[in-house]
């Protein structure tokens, strides 16, 4: 996950390509988070659904790992 840098204060993770994912608490599940792409997808990211889905999973994993490391509550 070295390709992702988390900013817990802003609830974002940034990929080395420049793709930024912003997280908000999920409305439907306690202790869950929803991630959204925070800007246009960089041209270096393949524009196919499977690549974007993989990156979203990686972003979620990086965000959760950073929160656990810092002991951040929801």
mmCIF file of the C-alpha atoms, coordinates in Angstrom:
data_MODEL
# 
_entry.id   MODEL 
# 
loop_
_atom_site.group_PDB 
_atom_site.id 
_atom_site.type_symbol 
_atom_site.label_atom_id 
_atom_site.label_alt_id 
_atom_site.label_comp_id 
_atom_site.label_asym_id 
_atom_site.label_entity_id 
_atom_site.label_seq_id 
_atom_site.pdbx_PDB_ins_code 
_atom_site.Cartn_x 
_atom_site.Cartn_y 
_atom_site.Cartn_z 
_atom_site.occupancy 
_atom_site.B_iso_or_equiv 
_atom_site.pdbx_formal_charge 
_atom_site.auth_seq_id 
_atom_site.auth_comp_id 
_atom_site.auth_asym_id 
_atom_site.auth_atom_id 
_atom_site.pdbx_PDB_model_num 
ATOM 1  C CA . UNK A 1 1  ? 0.000   0.000  0.000   1.00 0.00 ? 1  UNK A CA 1 
ATOM 2  C CA . UNK A 1 2  ? 2.996   2.267  -0.390  1.00 0.00 ? 2  UNK A CA 1 
ATOM 3  C CA . UNK A 1 3  ? 1.274   3.723  -3.469  1.00 0.00 ? 3  UNK A CA 1 
ATOM 4  C CA . UNK A 1 4  ? -1.354  5.320  -1.188  1.00 0.00 ? 4  UNK A CA 1 
ATOM 5  C CA . UNK A 1 5  ? -0.880  8.201  1.258   1.00 0.00 ? 5  UNK A CA 1 
ATOM 6  C CA . UNK A 1 6  ? -3.612  8.778  3.830   1.00 0.00 ? 6  UNK A CA 1 
ATOM 7  C CA . UNK A 1 7  ? -4.659  12.079 5.375   1.00 0.00 ? 7  UNK A CA 1 
ATOM 8  C CA . UNK A 1 8  ? -6.941  11.101 8.243   1.00 0.00 ? 8  UNK A CA 1 
ATOM 9  C CA . UNK A 1 9  ? -7.807  14.716 9.106   1.00 0.00 ? 9  UNK A CA 1 
ATOM 10 C CA . UNK A 1 10 ? -9.183  15.310 5.623   1.00 0.00 ? 10 UNK A CA 1 
ATOM 11 C CA . UNK A 1 11 ? -10.456 11.703 5.345   1.00 0.00 ? 11 UNK A CA 1 
ATOM 12 C CA . UNK A 1 12 ? -8.656  11.201 2.041   1.00 0.00 ? 12 UNK A CA 1 
ATOM 13 C CA . UNK A 1 13 ? -6.170  8.834  0.493   1.00 0.00 ? 13 UNK A CA 1 
ATOM 14 C CA . UNK A 1 14 ? -4.097  9.816  -2.516  1.00 0.00 ? 14 UNK A CA 1 
ATOM 15 C CA . UNK A 1 15 ? -2.643  7.343  -5.002  1.00 0.00 ? 15 UNK A CA 1 
ATOM 16 C CA . UNK A 1 16 ? 0.810   7.924  -6.490  1.00 0.00 ? 16 UNK A CA 1 
ATOM 17 C CA . UNK A 1 17 ? -0.963  8.609  -9.815  1.00 0.00 ? 17 UNK A CA 1 
ATOM 18 C CA . UNK A 1 18 ? -2.716  11.606 -8.227  1.00 0.00 ? 18 UNK A CA 1 
ATOM 19 C CA . UNK A 1 19 ? -6.114  9.929  -7.787  1.00 0.00 ? 19 UNK A CA 1 
ATOM 20 C CA . UNK A 1 20 ? -7.767  11.155 -4.558  1.00 0.00 ? 20 UNK A CA 1 
ATOM 21 C CA . UNK A 1 21 ? -10.491 9.229  -2.715  1.00 0.00 ? 21 UNK A CA 1 
ATOM 22 C CA . UNK A 1 22 ? -12.518 11.019 -0.012  1.00 0.00 ? 22 UNK A CA 1 
ATOM 23 C CA . UNK A 1 23 ? -14.257 8.981  2.695   1.00 0.00 ? 23 UNK A CA 1 
ATOM 24 C CA . UNK A 1 24 ? -17.446 9.747  4.610   1.00 0.00 ? 24 UNK A CA 1 
ATOM 25 C CA . UNK A 1 25 ? -19.223 7.650  7.245   1.00 0.00 ? 25 UNK A CA 1 
ATOM 26 C CA . UNK A 1 26 ? -21.716 5.295  5.595   1.00 0.00 ? 26 UNK A CA 1 
ATOM 27 C CA . UNK A 1 27 ? -25.376 6.100  6.215   1.00 0.00 ? 27 UNK A CA 1 
ATOM 28 C CA . UNK A 1 28 ? -26.534 2.493  6.108   1.00 0.00 ? 28 UNK A CA 1 
ATOM 29 C CA . UNK A 1 29 ? -23.904 0.596  8.132   1.00 0.00 ? 29 UNK A CA 1 
ATOM 30 C CA . UNK A 1 30 ? -22.391 1.580  11.490  1.00 0.00 ? 30 UNK A CA 1 
ATOM 31 C CA . UNK A 1 31 ? -18.578 1.858  11.500  1.00 0.00 ? 31 UNK A CA 1 
ATOM 32 C CA . UNK A 1 32 ? -18.450 1.623  7.688   1.00 0.00 ? 32 UNK A CA 1 
ATOM 33 C CA . UNK A 1 33 ? -17.110 4.205  5.257   1.00 0.00 ? 33 UNK A CA 1 
ATOM 34 C CA . UNK A 1 34 ? -18.054 5.218  1.720   1.00 0.00 ? 34 UNK A CA 1 
ATOM 35 C CA . UNK A 1 35 ? -15.328 6.353  -0.659  1.00 0.00 ? 35 UNK A CA 1 
ATOM 36 C CA . UNK A 1 36 ? -15.769 8.647  -3.647  1.00 0.00 ? 36 UNK A CA 1 
ATOM 37 C CA . UNK A 1 37 ? -13.297 9.827  -6.224  1.00 0.00 ? 37 UNK A CA 1 
ATOM 38 C CA . UNK A 1 38 ? -12.625 13.442 -5.220  1.00 0.00 ? 38 UNK A CA 1 
ATOM 39 C CA . UNK A 1 39 ? -11.500 14.758 -8.600  1.00 0.00 ? 39 UNK A CA 1 
ATOM 40 C CA . UNK A 1 40 ? -11.272 13.682 -12.234 1.00 0.00 ? 40 UNK A CA 1 
ATOM 41 C CA . UNK A 1 41 ? -9.519  10.345 -12.679 1.00 0.00 ? 41 UNK A CA 1 
ATOM 42 C CA . UNK A 1 42 ? -5.912  10.887 -13.837 1.00 0.00 ? 42 UNK A CA 1 
ATOM 43 C CA . UNK A 1 43 ? -5.201  9.931  -17.454 1.00 0.00 ? 43 UNK A CA 1 
ATOM 44 C CA . UNK A 1 44 ? -2.646  7.347  -16.252 1.00 0.00 ? 44 UNK A CA 1 
ATOM 45 C CA . UNK A 1 45 ? -5.439  5.200  -14.734 1.00 0.00 ? 45 UNK A CA 1 
ATOM 46 C CA . UNK A 1 46 ? -6.995  2.708  -17.166 1.00 0.00 ? 46 UNK A CA 1 
ATOM 47 C CA . UNK A 1 47 ? -10.598 3.817  -17.803 1.00 0.00 ? 47 UNK A CA 1 
ATOM 48 C CA . UNK A 1 48 ? -12.156 0.425  -17.163 1.00 0.00 ? 48 UNK A CA 1 
ATOM 49 C CA . UNK A 1 49 ? -14.462 -0.545 -14.319 1.00 0.00 ? 49 UNK A CA 1 
ATOM 50 C CA . UNK A 1 50 ? -12.290 -3.376 -12.987 1.00 0.00 ? 50 UNK A CA 1 
ATOM 51 C CA . UNK A 1 51 ? -9.227  -1.138 -12.630 1.00 0.00 ? 51 UNK A CA 1 
ATOM 52 C CA . UNK A 1 52 ? -11.239 1.545  -10.848 1.00 0.00 ? 52 UNK A CA 1 
ATOM 53 C CA . UNK A 1 53 ? -12.902 -1.040 -8.562  1.00 0.00 ? 53 UNK A CA 1 
ATOM 54 C CA . UNK A 1 54 ? -9.489  -2.484 -7.634  1.00 0.00 ? 54 UNK A CA 1 
ATOM 55 C CA . UNK A 1 55 ? -8.159  0.971  -6.818  1.00 0.00 ? 55 UNK A CA 1 
ATOM 56 C CA . UNK A 1 56 ? -11.221 1.776  -4.712  1.00 0.00 ? 56 UNK A CA 1 
ATOM 57 C CA . UNK A 1 57 ? -10.673 -1.430 -2.691  1.00 0.00 ? 57 UNK A CA 1 
ATOM 58 C CA . UNK A 1 58 ? -6.999  -0.549 -2.238  1.00 0.00 ? 58 UNK A CA 1 
ATOM 59 C CA . UNK A 1 59 ? -7.953  2.990  -1.181  1.00 0.00 ? 59 UNK A CA 1 
ATOM 60 C CA . UNK A 1 60 ? -10.400 1.644  1.393   1.00 0.00 ? 60 UNK A CA 1 
ATOM 61 C CA . UNK A 1 61 ? -7.787  -0.746 2.775   1.00 0.00 ? 61 UNK A CA 1 
ATOM 62 C CA . UNK A 1 62 ? -5.232  2.075  3.011   1.00 0.00 ? 62 UNK A CA 1 
ATOM 63 C CA . UNK A 1 63 ? -7.715  4.376  4.748   1.00 0.00 ? 63 UNK A CA 1 
ATOM 64 C CA . UNK A 1 64 ? -8.762  1.766  7.323   1.00 0.00 ? 64 UNK A CA 1 
ATOM 65 C CA . UNK A 1 65 ? -5.138  0.794  7.983   1.00 0.00 ? 65 UNK A CA 1 
ATOM 66 C CA . UNK A 1 66 ? -4.187  4.446  8.561   1.00 0.00 ? 66 UNK A CA 1 
ATOM 67 C CA . UNK A 1 67 ? -7.132  4.955  10.912  1.00 0.00 ? 67 UNK A CA 1 
ATOM 68 C CA . UNK A 1 68 ? -6.208  1.868  12.935  1.00 0.00 ? 68 UNK A CA 1 
ATOM 69 C CA . UNK A 1 69 ? -2.578  2.996  13.097  1.00 0.00 ? 69 UNK A CA 1 
ATOM 70 C CA . UNK A 1 70 ? -3.611  6.375  14.507  1.00 0.00 ? 70 UNK A CA 1 
ATOM 71 C CA . UNK A 1 71 ? -6.409  5.006  16.660  1.00 0.00 ? 71 UNK A CA 1 
ATOM 72 C CA . UNK A 1 72 ? -8.946  7.372  15.088  1.00 0.00 ? 72 UNK A CA 1 
ATOM 73 C CA . UNK A 1 73 ? -12.606 6.941  16.025  1.00 0.00 ? 73 UNK A CA 1 
ATOM 74 C CA . UNK A 1 74 ? -15.374 7.313  13.472  1.00 0.00 ? 74 UNK A CA 1 
# 
